XYZ file of N, CA and C in Angstrom:
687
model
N 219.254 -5.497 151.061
C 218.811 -4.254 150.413
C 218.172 -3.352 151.464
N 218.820 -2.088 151.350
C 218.273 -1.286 152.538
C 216.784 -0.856 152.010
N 216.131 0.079 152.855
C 214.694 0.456 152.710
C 215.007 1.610 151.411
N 215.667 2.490 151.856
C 216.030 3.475 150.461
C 216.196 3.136 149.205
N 216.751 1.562 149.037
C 216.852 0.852 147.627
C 215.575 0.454 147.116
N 214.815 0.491 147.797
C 213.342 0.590 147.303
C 212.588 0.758 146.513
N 212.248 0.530 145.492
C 211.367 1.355 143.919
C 210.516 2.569 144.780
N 210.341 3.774 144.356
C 209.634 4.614 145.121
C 208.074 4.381 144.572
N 206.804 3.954 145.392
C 205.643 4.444 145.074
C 204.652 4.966 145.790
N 203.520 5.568 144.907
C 202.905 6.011 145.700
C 201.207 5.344 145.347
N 200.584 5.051 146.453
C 199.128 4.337 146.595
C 198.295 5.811 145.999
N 197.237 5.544 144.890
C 196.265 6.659 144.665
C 195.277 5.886 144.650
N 194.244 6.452 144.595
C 192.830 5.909 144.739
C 192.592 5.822 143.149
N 191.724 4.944 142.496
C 191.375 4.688 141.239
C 190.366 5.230 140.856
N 190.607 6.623 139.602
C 189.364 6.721 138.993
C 189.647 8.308 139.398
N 190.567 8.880 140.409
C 191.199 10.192 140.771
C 192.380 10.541 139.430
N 192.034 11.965 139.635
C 193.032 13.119 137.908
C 194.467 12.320 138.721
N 194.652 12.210 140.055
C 196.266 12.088 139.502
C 196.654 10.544 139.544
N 195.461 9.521 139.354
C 195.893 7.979 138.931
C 196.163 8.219 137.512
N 195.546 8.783 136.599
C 195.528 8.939 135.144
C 196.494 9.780 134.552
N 196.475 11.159 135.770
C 196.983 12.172 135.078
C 196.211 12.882 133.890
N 195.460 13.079 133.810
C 194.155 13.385 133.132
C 193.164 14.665 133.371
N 193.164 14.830 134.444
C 192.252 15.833 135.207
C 191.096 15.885 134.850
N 189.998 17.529 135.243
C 189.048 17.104 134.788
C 188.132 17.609 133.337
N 189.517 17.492 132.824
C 189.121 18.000 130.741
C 188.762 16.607 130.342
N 188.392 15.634 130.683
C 188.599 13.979 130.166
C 186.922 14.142 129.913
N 186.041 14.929 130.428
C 184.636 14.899 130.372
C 184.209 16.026 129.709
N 185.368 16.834 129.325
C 185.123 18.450 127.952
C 184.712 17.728 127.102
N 184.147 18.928 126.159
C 184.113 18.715 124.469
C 184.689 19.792 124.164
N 185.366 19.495 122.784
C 185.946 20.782 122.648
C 185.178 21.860 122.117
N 185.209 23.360 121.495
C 184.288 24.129 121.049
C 185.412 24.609 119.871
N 184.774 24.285 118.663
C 185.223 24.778 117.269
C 185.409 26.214 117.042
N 186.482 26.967 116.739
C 186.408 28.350 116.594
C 186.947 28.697 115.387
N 186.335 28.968 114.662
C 186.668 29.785 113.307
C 187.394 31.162 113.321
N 188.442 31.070 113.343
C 189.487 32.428 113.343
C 190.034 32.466 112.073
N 190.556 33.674 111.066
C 190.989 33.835 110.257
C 193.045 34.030 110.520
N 193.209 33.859 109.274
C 194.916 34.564 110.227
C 195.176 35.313 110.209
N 195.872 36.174 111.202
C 196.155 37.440 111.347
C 196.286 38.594 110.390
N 196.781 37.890 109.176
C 197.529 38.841 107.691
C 195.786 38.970 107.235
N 194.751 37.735 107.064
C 194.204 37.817 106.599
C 192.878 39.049 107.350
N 193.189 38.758 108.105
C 191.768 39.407 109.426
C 192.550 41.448 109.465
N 193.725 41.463 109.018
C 193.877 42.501 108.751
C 193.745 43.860 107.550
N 193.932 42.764 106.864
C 194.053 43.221 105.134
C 192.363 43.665 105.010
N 192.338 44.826 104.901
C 191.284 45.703 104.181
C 190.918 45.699 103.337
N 191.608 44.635 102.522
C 190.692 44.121 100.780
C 190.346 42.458 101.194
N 190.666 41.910 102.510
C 190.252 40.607 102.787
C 190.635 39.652 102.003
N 192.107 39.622 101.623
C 192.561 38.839 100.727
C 192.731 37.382 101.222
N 192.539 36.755 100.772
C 193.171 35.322 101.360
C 194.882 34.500 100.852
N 195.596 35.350 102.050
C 196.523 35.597 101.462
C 197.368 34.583 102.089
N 197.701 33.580 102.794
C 198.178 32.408 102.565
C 197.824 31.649 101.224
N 196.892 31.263 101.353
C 196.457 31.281 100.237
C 197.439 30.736 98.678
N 197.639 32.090 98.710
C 197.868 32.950 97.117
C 199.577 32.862 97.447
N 199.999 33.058 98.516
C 201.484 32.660 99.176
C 202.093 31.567 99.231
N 200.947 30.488 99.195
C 201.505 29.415 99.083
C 202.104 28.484 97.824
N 201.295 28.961 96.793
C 201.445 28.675 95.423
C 202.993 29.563 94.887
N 203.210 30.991 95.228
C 204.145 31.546 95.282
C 204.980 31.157 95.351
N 205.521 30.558 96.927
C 206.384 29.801 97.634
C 206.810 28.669 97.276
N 205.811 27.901 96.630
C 206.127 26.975 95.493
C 207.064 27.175 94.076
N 206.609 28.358 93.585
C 207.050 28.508 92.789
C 206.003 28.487 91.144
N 204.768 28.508 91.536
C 203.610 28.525 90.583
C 203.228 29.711 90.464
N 203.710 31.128 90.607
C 203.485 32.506 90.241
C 202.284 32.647 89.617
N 201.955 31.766 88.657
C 200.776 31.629 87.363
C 199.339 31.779 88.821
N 199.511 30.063 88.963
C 198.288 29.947 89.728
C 198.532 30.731 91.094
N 199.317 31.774 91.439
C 199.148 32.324 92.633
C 198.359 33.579 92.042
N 198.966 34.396 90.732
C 198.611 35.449 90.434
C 196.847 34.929 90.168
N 196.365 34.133 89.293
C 195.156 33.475 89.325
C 194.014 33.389 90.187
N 194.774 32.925 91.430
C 193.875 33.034 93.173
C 193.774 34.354 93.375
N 194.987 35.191 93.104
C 194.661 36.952 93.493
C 193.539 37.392 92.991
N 193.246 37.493 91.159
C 192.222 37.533 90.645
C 190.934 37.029 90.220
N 190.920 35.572 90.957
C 189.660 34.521 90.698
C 189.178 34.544 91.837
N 190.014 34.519 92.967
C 188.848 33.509 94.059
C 187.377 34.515 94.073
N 186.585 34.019 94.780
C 185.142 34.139 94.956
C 185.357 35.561 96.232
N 186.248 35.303 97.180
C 186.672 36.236 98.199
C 187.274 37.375 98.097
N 188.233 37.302 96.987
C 189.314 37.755 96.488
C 188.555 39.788 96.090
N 188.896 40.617 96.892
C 188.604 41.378 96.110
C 189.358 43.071 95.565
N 190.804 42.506 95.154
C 191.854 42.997 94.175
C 192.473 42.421 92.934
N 191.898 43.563 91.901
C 191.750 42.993 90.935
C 193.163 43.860 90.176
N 193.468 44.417 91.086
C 195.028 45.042 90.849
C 196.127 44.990 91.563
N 196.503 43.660 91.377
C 197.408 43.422 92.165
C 198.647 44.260 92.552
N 199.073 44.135 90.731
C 200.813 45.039 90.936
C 200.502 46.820 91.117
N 199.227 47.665 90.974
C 198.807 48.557 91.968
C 199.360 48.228 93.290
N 198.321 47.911 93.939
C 197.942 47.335 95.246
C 199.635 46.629 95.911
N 199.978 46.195 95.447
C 201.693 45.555 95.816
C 202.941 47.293 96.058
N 202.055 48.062 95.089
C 203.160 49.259 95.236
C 202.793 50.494 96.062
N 201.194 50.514 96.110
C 200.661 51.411 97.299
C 200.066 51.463 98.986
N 199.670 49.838 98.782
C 199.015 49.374 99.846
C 200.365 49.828 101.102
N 199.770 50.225 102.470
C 200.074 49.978 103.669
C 200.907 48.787 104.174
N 200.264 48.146 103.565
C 200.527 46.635 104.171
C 200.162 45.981 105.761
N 199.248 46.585 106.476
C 199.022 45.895 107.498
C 199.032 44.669 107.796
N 198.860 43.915 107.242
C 199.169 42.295 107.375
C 200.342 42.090 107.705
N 201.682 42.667 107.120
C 202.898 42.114 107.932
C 202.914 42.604 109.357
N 202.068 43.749 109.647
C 202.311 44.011 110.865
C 202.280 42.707 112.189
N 200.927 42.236 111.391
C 200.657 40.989 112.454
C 200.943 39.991 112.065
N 201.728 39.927 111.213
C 202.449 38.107 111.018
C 203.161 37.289 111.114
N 202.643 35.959 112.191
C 203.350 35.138 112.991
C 204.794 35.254 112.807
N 205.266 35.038 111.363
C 206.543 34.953 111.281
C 206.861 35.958 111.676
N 206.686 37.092 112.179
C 207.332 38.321 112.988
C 207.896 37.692 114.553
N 206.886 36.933 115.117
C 207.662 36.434 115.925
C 208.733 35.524 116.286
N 208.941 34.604 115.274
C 210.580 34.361 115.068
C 211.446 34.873 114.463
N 211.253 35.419 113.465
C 211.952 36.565 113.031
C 212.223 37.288 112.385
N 211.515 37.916 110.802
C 210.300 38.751 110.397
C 209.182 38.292 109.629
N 208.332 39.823 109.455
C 207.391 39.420 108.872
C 207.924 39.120 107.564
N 206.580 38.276 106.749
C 206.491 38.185 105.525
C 206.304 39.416 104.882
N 207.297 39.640 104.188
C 207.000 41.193 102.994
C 206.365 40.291 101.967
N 204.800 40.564 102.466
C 203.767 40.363 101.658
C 203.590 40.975 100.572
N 203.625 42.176 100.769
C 202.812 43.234 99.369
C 204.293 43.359 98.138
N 205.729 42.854 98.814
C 206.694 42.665 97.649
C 206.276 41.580 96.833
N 205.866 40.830 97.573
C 205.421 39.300 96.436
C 204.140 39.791 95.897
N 203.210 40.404 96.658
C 201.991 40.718 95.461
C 202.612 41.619 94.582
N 203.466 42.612 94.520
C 203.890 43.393 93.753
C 204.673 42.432 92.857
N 205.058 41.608 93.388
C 206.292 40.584 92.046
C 205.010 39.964 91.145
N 204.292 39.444 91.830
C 203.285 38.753 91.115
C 202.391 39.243 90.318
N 202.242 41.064 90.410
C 201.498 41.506 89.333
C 201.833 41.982 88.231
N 203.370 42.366 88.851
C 204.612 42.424 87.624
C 204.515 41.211 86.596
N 204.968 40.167 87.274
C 204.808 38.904 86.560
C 203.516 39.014 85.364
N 202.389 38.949 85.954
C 201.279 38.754 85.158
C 201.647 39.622 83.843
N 202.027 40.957 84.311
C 202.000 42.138 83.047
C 202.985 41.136 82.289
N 204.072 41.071 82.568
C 205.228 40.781 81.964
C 204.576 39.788 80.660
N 204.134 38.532 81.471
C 203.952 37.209 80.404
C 202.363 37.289 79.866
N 201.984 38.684 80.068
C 200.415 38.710 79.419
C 199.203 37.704 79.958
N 199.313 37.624 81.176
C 198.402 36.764 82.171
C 197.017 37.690 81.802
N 195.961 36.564 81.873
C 194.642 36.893 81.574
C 193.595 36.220 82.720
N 192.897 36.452 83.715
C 191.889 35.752 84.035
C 190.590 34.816 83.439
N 190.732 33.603 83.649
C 189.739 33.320 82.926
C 188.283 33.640 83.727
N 187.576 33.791 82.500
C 186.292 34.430 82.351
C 185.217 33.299 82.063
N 184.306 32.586 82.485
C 183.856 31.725 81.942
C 182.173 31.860 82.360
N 181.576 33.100 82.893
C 180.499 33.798 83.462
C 179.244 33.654 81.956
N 178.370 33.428 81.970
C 177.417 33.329 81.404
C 176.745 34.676 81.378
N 176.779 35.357 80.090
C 175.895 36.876 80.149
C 174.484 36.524 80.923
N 174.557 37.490 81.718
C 173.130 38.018 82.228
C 171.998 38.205 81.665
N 172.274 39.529 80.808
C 171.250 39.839 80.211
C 171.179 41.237 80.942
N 171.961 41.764 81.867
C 171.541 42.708 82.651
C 172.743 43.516 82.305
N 172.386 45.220 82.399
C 173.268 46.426 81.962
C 173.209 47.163 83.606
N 174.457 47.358 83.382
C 175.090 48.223 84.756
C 176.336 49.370 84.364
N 175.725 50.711 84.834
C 176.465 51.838 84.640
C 177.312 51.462 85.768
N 178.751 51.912 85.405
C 179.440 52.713 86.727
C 179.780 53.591 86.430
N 179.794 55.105 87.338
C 179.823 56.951 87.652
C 181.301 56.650 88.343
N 182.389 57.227 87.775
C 183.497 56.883 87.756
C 184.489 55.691 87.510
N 185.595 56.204 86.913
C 186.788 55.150 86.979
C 187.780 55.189 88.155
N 187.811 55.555 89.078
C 188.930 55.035 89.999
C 188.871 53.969 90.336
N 189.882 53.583 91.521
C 190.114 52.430 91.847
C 188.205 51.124 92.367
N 187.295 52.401 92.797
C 185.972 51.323 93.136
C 185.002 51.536 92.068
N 185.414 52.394 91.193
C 184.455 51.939 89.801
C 185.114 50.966 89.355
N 186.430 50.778 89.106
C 187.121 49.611 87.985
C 187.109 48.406 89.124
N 187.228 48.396 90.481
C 187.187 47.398 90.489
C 185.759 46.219 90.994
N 184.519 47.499 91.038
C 183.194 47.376 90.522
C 182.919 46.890 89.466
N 183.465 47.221 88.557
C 183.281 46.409 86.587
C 184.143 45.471 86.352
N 184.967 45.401 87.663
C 185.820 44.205 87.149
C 184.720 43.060 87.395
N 184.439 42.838 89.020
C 183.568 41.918 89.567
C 182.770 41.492 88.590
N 181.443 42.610 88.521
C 180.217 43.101 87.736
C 180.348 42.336 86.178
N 181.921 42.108 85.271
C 181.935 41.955 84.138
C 182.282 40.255 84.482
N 182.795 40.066 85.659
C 183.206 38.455 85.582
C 181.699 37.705 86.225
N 180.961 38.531 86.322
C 179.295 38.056 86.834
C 178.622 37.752 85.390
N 179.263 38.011 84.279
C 178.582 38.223 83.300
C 177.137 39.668 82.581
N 177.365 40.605 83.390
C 176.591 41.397 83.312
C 177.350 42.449 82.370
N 176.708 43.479 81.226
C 176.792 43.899 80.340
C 177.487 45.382 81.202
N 178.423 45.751 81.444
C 179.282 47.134 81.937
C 179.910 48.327 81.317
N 179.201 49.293 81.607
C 179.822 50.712 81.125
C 180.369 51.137 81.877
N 181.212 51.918 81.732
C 181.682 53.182 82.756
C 181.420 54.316 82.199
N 181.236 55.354 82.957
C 181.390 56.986 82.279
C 182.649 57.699 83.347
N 183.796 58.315 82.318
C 184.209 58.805 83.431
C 183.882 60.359 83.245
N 184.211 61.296 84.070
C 183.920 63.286 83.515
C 185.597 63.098 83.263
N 186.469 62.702 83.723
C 187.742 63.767 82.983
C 188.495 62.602 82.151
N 189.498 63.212 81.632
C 189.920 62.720 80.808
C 190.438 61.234 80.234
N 191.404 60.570 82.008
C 191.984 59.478 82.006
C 191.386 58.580 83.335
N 191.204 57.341 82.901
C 190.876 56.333 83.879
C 192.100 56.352 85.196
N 191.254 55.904 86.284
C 192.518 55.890 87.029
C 192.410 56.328 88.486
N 191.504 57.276 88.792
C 190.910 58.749 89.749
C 192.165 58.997 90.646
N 192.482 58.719 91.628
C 193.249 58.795 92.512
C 194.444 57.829 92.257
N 194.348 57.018 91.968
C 195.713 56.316 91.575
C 196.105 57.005 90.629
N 196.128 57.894 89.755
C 196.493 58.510 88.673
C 196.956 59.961 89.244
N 196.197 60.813 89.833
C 196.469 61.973 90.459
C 196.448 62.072 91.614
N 196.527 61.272 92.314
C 197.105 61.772 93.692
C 198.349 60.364 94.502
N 198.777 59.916 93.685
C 199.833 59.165 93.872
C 200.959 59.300 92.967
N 201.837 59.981 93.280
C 203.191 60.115 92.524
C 203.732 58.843 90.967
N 204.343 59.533 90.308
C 204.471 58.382 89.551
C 205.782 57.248 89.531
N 206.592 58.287 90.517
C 208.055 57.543 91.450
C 206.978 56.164 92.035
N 206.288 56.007 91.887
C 205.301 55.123 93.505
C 204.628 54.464 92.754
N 204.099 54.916 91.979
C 203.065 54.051 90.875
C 203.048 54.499 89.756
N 204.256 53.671 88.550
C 204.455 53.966 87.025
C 203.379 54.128 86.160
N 202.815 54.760 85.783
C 201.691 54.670 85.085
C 201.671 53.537 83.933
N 202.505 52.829 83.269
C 202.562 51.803 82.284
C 201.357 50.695 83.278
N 202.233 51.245 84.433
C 201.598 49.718 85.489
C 199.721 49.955 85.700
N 199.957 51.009 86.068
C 198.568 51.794 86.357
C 197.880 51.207 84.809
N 197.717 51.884 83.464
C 197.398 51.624 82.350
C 197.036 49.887 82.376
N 198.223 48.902 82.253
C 198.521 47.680 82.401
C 197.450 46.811 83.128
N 196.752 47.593 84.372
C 196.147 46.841 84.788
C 194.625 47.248 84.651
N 194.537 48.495 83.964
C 192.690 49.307 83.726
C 193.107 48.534 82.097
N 193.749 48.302 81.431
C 193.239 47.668 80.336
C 192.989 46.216 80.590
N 193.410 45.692 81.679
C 193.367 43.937 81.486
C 191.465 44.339 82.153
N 190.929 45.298 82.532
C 189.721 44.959 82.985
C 189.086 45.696 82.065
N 189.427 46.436 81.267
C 188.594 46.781 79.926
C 188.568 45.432 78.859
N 189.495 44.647 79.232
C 189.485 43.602 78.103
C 188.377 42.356 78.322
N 188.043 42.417 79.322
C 186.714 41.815 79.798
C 185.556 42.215 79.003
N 185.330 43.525 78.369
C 184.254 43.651 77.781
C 183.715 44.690 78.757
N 184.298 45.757 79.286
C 183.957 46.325 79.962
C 184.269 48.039 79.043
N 182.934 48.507 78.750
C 182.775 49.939 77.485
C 183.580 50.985 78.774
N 184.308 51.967 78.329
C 185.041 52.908 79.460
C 184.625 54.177 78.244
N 183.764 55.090 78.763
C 183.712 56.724 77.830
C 183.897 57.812 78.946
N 184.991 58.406 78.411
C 185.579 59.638 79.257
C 185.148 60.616 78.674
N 185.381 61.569 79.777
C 184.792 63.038 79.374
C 183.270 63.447 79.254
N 182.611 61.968 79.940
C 181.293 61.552 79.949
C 180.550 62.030 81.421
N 180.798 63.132 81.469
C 179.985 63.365 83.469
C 178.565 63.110 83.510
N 178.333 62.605 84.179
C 176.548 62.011 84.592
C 176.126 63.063 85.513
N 175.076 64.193 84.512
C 174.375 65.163 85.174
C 173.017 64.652 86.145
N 172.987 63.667 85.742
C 171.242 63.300 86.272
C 171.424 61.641 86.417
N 171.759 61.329 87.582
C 171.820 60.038 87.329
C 170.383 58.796 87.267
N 169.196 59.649 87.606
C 167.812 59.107 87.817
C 167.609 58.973 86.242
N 168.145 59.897 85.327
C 167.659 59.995 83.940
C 168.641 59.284 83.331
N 169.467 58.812 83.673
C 170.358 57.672 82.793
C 169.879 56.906 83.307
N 169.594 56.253 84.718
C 168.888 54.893 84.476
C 167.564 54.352 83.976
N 167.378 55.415 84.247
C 165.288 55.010 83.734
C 165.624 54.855 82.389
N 166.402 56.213 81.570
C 165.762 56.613 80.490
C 166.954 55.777 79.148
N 168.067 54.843 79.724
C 168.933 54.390 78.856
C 169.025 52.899 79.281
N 167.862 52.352 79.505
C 168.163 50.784 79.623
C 168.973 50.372 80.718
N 169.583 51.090 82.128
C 170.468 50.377 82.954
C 169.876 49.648 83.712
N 170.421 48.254 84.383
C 169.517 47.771 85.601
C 170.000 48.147 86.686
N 171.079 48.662 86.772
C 171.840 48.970 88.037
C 172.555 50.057 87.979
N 172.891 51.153 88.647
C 174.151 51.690 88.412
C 174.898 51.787 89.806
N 176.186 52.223 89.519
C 176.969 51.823 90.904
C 177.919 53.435 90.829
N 177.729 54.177 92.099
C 178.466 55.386 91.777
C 179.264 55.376 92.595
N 181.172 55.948 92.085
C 181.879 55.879 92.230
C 182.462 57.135 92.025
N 182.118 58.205 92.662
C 182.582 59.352 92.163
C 183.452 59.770 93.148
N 184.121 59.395 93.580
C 185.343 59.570 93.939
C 185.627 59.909 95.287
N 187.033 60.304 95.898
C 187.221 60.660 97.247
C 188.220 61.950 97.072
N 188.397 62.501 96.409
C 189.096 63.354 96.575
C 189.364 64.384 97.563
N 188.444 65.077 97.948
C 188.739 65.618 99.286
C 189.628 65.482 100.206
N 190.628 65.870 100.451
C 191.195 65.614 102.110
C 190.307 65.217 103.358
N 190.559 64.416 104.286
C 189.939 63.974 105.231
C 190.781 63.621 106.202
């Protein structure tokens, strides 16, 4: 056997990164980092939207639409809105974009709030009254979805709106090609059905003198954005 037929080795010193192959991470600890995912760390209502996707993906529509409107985090309480107007920034940044697209997120929240209307989906409510009264000074989208919260806390909720129809900006300044009003309606009654009083045509001249002087403990004003900006 010549010298070249040889097993090839090589002598290392014991207890050196390249006897082990190991280097010198063998004496790290690691450091825990709490990151959200991308869809989620984007979304401007902070949805937890794997989540609510995953039940989807399953095929449990019920308990996905459920997580949209229950979790503790969760804070859209209009989904099939929100599915037909939202931006959608979250697909912008989502992983699956990099193999090869994003998740059309806001079509499945939009299927899923459809859904709910469709089969008469209800959140359960299981909040213990307060004892406590809270005005909200408008109905648009952050008064209603102020009394939505506010009514699943168990606290006693009015609204006043000044004009005629609930709705503020989702109603008049979003086309109805874009957002059907059945849908719009569909989803301000599932949060009036909570027990939440709605009086229109009601403008709050003095809001220091409705709370002192009519029993509120709180009020929350929501008077709107209309303006251009």
């Amino acid at each position: 056997m010549s010298e070249s037929d040889l097993p090839f080795a090589i002598t290392l010193d014991p207890g050196t990164s390249l006897a082990n192959h190991t280097g010198s991470w063998r004496s790290s600890r690691p450091n825990y980092v709490d990151r959200l995912p991308p869809c989620n760390d984007a979304c401007p209502s902070g949805e937890n939207i794997q989540k609510w996707l995953y039940h989807a993906e399953e095929g449990d529509y019920a308990a996905a639409w459920q997580i949209l409107m229950e979790e503790e985090e969760e804070d859209n309480p209009m989904p099939a809105v929100m599915g037909r107007v939202c931006y959608h920034p979250c697909e912008d940044v989502c992983n699956r974009g990099q193999l090869d697209e994003s998740v059309s997120i806001h079509a499945v929240e939009r299927f899923l709030g459809d859904f709910a209307i469709r089969e008469g989906l209800t959140p359960t409510n299981d909040a213990v009254t307060s004892g406590k009264k809270v005005l909200v000074i408008g109905a648009g989208p952050s008064g209603l979805s102020a009394a939505y919260h506010m009514a699943r806390l168990g606290h006693e909720v009015t609204i006043r709106e000044a004009g005629p129809m609930a709705g503020g900006m989702m109603r008049f300044g979003i086309p109805k090609y874009r957002l059907p009003r059945d849908i719009l309606d569909a989803e301000i009654g599932r949060i009036l059905n909570l027990g939440v009083a709605l009086e229109l045509n009601r403008k709050v001249e003095d809001i220091e003198a409705v709370f002192s002087g009519e029993g509120f403990d709180a009020v929350f004003v929501a008077i709107g954005a209309h303006l251009a900006k």
